[in-house]
Short mmCIF file of N, CA and C in Angstrom, two decimals:
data_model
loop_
_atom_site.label_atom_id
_atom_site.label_comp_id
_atom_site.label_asym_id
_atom_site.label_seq_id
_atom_site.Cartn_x
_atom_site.Cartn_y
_atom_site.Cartn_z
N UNK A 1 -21.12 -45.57 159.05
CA UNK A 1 -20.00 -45.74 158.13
C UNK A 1 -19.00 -46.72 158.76
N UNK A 2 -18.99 -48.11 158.14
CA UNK A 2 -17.50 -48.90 158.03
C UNK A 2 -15.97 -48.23 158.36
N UNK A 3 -14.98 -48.56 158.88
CA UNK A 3 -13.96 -48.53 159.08
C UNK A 3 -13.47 -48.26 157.87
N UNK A 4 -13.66 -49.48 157.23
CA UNK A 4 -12.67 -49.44 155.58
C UNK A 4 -13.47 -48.14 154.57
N UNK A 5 -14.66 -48.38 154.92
CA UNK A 5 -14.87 -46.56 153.67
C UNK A 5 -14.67 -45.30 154.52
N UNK A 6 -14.55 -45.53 156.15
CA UNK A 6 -13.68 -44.15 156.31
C UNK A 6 -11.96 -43.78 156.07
N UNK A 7 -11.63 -45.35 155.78
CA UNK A 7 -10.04 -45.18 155.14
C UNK A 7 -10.10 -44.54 153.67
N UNK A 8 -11.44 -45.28 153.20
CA UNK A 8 -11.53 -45.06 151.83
C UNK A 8 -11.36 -43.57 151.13
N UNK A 9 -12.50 -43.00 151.88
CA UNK A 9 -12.83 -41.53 151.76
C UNK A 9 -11.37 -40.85 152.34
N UNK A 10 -10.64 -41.17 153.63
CA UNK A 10 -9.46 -40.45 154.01
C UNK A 10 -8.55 -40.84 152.62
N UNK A 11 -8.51 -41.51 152.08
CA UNK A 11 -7.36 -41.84 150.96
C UNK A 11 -7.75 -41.26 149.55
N UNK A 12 -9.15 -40.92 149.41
CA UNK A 12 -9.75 -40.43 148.34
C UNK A 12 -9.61 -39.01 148.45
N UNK A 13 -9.35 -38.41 149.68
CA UNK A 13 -9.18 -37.10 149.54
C UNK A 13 -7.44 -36.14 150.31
N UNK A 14 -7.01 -36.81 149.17
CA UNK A 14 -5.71 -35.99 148.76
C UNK A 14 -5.58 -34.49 148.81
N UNK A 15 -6.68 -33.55 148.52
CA UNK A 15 -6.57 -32.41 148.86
C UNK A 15 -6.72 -31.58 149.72
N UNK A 16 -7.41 -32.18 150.86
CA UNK A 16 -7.38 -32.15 152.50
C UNK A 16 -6.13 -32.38 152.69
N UNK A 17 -5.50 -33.56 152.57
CA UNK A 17 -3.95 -34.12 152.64
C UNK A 17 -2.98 -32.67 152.12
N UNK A 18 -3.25 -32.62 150.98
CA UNK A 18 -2.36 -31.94 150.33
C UNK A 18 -2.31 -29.97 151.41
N UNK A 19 -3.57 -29.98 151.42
CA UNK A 19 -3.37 -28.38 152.18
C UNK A 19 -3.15 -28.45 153.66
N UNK A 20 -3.17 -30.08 154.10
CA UNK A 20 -2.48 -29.52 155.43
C UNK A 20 -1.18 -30.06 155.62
N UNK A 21 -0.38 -30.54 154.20
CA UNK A 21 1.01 -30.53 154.24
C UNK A 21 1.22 -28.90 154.12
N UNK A 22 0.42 -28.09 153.18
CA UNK A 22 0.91 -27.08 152.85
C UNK A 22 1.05 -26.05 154.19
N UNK A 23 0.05 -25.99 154.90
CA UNK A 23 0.56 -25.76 156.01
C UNK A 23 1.68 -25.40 156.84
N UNK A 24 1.73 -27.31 156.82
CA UNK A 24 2.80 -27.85 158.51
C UNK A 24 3.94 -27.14 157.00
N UNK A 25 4.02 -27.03 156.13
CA UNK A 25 5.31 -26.77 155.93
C UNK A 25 6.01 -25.24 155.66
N UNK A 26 4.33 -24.73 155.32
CA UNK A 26 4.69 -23.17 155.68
C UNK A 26 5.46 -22.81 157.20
N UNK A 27 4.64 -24.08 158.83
CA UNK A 27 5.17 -23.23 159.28
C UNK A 27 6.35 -23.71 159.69
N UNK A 28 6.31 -24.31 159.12
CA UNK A 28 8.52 -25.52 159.36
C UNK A 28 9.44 -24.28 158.77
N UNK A 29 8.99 -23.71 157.42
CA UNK A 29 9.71 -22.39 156.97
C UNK A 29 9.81 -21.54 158.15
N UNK A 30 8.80 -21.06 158.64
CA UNK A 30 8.89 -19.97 159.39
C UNK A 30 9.09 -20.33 160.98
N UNK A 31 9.78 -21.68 161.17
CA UNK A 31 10.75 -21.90 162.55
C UNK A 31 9.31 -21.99 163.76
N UNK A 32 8.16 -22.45 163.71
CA UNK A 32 7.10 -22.40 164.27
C UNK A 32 6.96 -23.56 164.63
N UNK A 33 7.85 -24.09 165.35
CA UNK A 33 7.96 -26.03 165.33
C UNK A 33 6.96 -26.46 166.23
N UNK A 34 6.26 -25.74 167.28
CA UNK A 34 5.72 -26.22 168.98
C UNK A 34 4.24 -26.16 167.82
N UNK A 35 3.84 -25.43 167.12
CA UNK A 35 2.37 -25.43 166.33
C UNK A 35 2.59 -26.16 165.17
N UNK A 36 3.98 -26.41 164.36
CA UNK A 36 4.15 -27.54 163.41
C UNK A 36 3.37 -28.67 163.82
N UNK A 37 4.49 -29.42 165.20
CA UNK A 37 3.86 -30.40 165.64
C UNK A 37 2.64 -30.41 166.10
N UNK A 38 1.99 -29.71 166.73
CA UNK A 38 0.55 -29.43 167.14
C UNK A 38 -0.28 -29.91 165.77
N UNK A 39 -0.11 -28.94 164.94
CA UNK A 39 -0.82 -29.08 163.02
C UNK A 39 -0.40 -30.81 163.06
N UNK A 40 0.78 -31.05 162.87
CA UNK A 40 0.83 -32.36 161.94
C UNK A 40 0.16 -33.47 163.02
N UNK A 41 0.12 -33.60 164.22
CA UNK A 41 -0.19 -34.48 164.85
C UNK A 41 -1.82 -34.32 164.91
N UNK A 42 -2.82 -33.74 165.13
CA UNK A 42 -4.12 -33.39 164.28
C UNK A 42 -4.38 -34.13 163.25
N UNK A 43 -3.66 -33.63 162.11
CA UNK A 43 -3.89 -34.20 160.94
C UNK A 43 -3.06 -35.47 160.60
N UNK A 44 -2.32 -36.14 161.44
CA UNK A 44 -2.42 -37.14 161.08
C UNK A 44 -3.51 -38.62 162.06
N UNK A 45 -4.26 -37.76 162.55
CA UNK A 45 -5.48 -38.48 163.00
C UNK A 45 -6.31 -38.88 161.49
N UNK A 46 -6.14 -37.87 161.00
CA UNK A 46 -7.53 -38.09 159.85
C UNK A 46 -6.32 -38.86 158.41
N UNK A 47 -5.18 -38.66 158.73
CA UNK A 47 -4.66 -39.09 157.36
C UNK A 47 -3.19 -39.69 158.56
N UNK A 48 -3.46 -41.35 158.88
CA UNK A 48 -1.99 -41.84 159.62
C UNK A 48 -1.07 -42.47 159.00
N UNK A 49 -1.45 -42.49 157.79
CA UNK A 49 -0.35 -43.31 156.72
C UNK A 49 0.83 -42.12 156.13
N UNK A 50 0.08 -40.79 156.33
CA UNK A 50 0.87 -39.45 155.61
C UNK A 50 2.46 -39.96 155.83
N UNK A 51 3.27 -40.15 155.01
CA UNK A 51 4.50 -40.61 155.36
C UNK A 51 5.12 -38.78 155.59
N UNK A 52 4.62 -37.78 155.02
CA UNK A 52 5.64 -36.43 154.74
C UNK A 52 4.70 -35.99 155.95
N UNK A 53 3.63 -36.00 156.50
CA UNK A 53 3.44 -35.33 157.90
C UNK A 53 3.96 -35.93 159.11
N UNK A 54 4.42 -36.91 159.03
CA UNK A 54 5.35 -37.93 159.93
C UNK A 54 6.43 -37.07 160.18
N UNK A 55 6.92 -36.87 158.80
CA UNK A 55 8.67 -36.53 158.59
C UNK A 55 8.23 -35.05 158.85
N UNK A 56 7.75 -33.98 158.60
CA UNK A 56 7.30 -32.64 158.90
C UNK A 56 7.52 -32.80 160.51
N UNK A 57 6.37 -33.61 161.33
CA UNK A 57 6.38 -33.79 162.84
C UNK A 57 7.47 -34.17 163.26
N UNK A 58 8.50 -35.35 162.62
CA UNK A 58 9.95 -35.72 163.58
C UNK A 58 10.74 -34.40 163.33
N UNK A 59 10.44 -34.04 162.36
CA UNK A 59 11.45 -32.76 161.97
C UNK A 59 11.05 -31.71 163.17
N UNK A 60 10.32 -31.85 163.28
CA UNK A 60 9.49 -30.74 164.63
C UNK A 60 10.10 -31.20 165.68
N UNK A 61 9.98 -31.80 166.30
CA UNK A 61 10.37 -32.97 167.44
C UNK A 61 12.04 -32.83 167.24
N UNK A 62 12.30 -32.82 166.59
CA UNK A 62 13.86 -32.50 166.84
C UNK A 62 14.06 -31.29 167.20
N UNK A 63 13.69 -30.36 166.58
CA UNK A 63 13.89 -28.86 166.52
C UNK A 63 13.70 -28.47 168.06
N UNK A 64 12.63 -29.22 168.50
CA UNK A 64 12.36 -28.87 169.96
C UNK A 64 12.89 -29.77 170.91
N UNK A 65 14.07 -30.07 170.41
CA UNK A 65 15.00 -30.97 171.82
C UNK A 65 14.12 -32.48 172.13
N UNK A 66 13.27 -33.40 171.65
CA UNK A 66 12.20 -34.34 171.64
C UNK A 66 12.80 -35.14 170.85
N UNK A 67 13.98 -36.05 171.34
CA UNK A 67 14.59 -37.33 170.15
C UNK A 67 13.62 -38.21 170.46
N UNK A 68 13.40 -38.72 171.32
CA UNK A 68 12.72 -39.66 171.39
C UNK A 68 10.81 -40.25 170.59
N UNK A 69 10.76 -38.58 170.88
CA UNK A 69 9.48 -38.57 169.70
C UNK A 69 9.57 -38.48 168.30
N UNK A 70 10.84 -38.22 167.77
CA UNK A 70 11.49 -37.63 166.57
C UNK A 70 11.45 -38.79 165.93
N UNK A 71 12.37 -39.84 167.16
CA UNK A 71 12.71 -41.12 166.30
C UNK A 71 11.64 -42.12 166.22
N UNK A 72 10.28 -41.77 167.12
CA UNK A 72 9.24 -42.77 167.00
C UNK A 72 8.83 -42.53 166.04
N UNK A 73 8.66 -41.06 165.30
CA UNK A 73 7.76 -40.94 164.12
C UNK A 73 8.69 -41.75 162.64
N UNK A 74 10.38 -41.02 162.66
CA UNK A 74 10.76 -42.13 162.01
C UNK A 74 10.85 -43.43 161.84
N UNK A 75 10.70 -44.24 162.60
CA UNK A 75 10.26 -45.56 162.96
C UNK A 75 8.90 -45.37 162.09
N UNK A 76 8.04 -45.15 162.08
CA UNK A 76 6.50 -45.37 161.85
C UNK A 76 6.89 -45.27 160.24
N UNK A 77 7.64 -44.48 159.78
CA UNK A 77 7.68 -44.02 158.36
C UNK A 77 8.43 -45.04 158.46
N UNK A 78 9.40 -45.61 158.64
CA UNK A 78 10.12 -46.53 157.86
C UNK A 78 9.60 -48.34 157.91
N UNK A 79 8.45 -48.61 158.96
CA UNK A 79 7.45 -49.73 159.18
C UNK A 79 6.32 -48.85 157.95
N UNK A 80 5.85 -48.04 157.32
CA UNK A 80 5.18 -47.57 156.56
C UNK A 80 5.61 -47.82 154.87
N UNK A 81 7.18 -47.64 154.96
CA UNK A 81 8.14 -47.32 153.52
C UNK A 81 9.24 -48.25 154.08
N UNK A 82 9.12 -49.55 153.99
CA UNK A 82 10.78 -49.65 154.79
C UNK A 82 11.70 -49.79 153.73
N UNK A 83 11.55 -49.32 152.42
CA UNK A 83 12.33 -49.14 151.40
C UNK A 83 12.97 -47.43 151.01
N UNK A 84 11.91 -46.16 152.04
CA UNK A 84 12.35 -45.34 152.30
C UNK A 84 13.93 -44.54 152.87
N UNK A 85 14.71 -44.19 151.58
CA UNK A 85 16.20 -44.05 152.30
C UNK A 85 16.18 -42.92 153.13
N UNK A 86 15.93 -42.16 152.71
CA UNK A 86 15.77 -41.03 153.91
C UNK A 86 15.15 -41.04 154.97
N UNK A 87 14.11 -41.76 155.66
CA UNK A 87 13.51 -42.18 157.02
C UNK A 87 14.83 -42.66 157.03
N UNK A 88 15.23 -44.17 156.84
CA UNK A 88 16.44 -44.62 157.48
C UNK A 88 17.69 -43.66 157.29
N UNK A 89 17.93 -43.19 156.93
CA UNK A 89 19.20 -42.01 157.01
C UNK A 89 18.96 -40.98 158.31
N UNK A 90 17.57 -40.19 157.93
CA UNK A 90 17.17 -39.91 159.08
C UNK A 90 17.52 -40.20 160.61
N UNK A 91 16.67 -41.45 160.63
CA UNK A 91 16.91 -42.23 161.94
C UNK A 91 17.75 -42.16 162.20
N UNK A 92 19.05 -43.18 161.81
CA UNK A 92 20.36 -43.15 161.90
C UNK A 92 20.84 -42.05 162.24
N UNK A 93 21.12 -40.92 161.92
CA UNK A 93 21.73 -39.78 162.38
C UNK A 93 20.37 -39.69 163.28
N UNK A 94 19.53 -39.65 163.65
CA UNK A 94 19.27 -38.98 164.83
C UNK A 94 19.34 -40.43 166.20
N UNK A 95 19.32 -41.50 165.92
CA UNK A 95 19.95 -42.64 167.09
C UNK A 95 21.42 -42.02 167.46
N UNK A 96 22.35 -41.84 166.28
CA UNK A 96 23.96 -41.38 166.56
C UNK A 96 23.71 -40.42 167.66
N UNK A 97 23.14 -39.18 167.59
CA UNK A 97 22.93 -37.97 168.01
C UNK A 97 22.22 -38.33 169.40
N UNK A 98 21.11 -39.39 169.76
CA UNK A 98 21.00 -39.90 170.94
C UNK A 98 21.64 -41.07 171.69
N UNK A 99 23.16 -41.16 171.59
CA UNK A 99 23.75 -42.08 171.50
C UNK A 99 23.88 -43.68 171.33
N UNK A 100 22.68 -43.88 170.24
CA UNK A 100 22.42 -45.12 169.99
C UNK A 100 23.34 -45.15 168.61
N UNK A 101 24.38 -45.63 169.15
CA UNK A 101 25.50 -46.40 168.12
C UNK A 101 25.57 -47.14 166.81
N UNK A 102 25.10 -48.28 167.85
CA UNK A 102 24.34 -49.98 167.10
C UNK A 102 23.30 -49.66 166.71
N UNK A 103 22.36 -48.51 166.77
CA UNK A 103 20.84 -48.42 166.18
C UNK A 103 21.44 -47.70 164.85
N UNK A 104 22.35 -46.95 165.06
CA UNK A 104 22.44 -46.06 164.12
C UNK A 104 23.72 -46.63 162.43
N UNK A 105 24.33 -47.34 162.85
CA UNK A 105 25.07 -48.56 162.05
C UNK A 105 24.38 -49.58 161.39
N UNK A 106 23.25 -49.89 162.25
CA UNK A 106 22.04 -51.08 161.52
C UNK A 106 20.91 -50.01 160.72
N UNK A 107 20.58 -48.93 160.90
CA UNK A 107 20.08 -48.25 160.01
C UNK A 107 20.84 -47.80 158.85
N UNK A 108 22.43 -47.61 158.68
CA UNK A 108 23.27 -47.45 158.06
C UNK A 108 23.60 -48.93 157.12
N UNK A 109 23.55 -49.81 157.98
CA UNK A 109 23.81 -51.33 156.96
C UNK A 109 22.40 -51.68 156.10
N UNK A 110 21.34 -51.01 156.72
CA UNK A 110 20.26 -51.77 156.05
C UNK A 110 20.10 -50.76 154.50
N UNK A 111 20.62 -49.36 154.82
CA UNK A 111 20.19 -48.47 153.75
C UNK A 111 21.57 -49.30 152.46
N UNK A 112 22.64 -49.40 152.98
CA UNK A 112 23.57 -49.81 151.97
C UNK A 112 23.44 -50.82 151.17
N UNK A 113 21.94 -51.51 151.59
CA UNK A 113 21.39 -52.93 151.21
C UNK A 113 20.23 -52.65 149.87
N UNK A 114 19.69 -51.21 150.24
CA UNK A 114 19.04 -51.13 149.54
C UNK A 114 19.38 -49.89 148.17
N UNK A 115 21.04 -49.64 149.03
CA UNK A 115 21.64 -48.50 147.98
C UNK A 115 22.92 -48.69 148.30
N UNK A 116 23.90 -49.37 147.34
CA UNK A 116 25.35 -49.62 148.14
C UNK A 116 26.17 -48.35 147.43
N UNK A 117 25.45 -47.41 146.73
CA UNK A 117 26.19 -46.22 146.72
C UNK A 117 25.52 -45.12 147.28
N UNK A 118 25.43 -44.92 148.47
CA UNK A 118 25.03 -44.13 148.76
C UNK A 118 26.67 -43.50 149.90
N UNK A 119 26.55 -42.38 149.37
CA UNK A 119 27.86 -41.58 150.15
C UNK A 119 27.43 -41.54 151.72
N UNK A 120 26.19 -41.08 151.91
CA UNK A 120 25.54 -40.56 153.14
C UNK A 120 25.65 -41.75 154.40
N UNK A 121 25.56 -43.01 153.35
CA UNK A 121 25.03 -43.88 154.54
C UNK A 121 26.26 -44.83 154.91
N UNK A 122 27.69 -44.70 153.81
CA UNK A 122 28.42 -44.93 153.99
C UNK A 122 29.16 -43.83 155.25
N UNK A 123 28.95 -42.52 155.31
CA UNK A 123 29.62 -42.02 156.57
C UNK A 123 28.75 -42.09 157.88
N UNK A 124 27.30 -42.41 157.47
CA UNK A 124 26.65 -42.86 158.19
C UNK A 124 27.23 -43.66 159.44
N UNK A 125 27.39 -44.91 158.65
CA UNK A 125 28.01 -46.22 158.99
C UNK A 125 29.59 -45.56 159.70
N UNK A 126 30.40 -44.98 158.94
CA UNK A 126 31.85 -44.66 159.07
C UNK A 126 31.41 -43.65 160.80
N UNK A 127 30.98 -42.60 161.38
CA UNK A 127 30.92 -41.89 162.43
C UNK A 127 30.25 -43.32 163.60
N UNK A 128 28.98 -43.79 162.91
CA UNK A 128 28.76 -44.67 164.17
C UNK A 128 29.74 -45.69 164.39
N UNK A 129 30.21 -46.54 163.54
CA UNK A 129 31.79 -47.31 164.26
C UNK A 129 32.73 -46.54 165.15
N UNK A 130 33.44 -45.54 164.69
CA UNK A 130 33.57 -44.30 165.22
C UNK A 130 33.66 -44.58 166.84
N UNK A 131 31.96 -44.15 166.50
CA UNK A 131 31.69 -43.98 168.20
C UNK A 131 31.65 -45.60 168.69
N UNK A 132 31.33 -46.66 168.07
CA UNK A 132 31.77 -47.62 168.70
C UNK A 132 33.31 -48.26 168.97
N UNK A 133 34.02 -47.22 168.84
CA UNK A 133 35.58 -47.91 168.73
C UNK A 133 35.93 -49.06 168.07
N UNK A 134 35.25 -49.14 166.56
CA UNK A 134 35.44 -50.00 165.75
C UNK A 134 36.38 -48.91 164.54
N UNK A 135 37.16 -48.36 164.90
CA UNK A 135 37.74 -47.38 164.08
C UNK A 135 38.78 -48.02 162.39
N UNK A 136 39.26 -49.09 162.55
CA UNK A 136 39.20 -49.83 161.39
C UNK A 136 38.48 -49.48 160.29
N UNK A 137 37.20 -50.25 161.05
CA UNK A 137 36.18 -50.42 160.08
C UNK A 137 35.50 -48.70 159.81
N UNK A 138 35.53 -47.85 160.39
CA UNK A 138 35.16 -46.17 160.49
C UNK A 138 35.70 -45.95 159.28
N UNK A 139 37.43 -45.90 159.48
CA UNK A 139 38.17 -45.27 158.28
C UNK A 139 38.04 -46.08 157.03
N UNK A 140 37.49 -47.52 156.87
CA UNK A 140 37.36 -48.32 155.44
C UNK A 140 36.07 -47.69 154.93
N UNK A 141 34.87 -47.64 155.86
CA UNK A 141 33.65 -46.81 155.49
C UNK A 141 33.84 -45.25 155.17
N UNK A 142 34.80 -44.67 155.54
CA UNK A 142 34.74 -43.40 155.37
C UNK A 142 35.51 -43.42 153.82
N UNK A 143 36.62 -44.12 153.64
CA UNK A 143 37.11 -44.37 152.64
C UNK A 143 36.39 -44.36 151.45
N UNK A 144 34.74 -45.71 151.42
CA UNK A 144 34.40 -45.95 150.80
C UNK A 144 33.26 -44.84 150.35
N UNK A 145 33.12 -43.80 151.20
CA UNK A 145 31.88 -42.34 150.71
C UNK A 145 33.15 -41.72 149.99
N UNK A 146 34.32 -41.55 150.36
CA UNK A 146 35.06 -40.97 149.78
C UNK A 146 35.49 -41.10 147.91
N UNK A 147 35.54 -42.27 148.20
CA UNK A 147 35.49 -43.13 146.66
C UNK A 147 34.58 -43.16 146.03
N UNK A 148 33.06 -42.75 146.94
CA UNK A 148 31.95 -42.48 145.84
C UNK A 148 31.71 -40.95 145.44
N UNK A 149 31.97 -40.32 146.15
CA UNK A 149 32.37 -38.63 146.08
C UNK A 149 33.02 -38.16 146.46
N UNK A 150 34.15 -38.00 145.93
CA UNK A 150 35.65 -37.46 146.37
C UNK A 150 35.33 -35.83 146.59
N UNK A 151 34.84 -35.53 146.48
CA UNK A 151 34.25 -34.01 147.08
C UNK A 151 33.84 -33.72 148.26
N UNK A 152 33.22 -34.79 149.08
CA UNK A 152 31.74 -34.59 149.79
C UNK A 152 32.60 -34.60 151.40
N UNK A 153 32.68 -33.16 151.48
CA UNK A 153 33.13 -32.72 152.46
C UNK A 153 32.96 -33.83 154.18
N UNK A 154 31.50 -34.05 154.58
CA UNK A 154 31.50 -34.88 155.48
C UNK A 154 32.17 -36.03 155.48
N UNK A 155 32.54 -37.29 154.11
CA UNK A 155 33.57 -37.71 154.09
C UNK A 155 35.07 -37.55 154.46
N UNK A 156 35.32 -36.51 154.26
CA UNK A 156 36.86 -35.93 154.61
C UNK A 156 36.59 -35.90 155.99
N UNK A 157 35.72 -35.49 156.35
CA UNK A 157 35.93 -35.01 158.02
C UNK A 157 35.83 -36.48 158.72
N UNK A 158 34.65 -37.18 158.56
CA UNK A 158 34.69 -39.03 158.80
C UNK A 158 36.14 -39.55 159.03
N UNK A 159 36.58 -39.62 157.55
CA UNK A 159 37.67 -40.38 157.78
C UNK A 159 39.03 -39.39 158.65
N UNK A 160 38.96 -37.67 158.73
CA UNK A 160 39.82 -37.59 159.60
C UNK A 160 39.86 -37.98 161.02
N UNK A 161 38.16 -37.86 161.65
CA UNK A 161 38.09 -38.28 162.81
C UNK A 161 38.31 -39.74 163.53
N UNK A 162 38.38 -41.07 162.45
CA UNK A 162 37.95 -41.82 162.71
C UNK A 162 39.57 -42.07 162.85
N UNK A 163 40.75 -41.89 161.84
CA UNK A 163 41.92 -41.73 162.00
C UNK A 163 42.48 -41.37 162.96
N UNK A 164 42.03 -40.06 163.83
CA UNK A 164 42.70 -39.33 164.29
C UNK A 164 42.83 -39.96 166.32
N UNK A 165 41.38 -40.75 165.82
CA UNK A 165 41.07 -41.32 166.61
C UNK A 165 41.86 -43.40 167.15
N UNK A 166 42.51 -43.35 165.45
CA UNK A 166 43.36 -44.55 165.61
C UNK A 166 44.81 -43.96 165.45
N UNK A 167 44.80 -42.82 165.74
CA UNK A 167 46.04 -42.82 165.50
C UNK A 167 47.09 -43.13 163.80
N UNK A 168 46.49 -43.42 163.21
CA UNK A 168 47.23 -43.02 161.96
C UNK A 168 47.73 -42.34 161.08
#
């Protein structure tokens, strides 16, 4: 068997796919992250395009203190989907969270490119300036999630920190 008809057959069978999402996600419910990742990394031998066993596994990989593996799998999903907002939202908050700043602001500018209303990626953007002491520009971004959902609590907190942090 060819390369391309063992892609073929892996892409033709969705219901292999489908029951070992069902699975990895039973055991993501039940907080079983060290055999999550075990399951999804298996199966994505036989299926490596799975963009949701990617995101199942980084989700694992976080849970177990593993940014660095977390953010490779997001990476792969977003070279897979790079029109995917949630891989890049993802990422972004988890670069912030490993103190990648500038990783996490350019995942934040690229999502606003492909969604300039998005609340998320506007505080996105607003916490990583933030942490780059670009606080200006923090509180205009925090401003601007604010103006798209005057509700959305993480906004309020954005722009208090980013303030509180310039002093205004």
């Amino acid at each position: 068997m060819t390369a391309a008809q063992a892609r073929h057959l892996r892409q033709a069978d969705p219901r292999g796919l489908n029951a070992c999402i069902a699975v990895a996600r039973g055991l993501q419910l039940a907080k079983r992250h060290e055999e999550l990742a075990r399951i999804c990394s298996r199966a994505l031998k036989r299926y490596p395009r799975s963009v949701e066993l990617l995101r199942l596994r980084s989700e694992a990989y976080r849970c177990l203190a593993m940014a660095a593996r977390a953010l490779a799998d997001l990476d792969r999903i977003v070279l897979l989907e790079p029109r995917h907002p949630d891989a890049r939202l993802t990422r972004g908050a988890g670069r912030r969270r490993a103190f990648n700043f500038r990783g996490a602001v350019l995942d934040a500018e690229e999502l606003l490119k492909l969604d300039p209303g998005s609340a998320q990626a506007w505080i996105l953007a607003a916490e990583g300036r933030r942490n780059l002491g670009q606080t200006r520009r923090a509180v205009a971004c925090a401003a601007r999630a604010l103006a798209l959902e005057p509700a959305l609590p993480l906004a309020l907190v954005a722009r208090a920190k980013a303030r509180r942090a310039f002093d205004l």
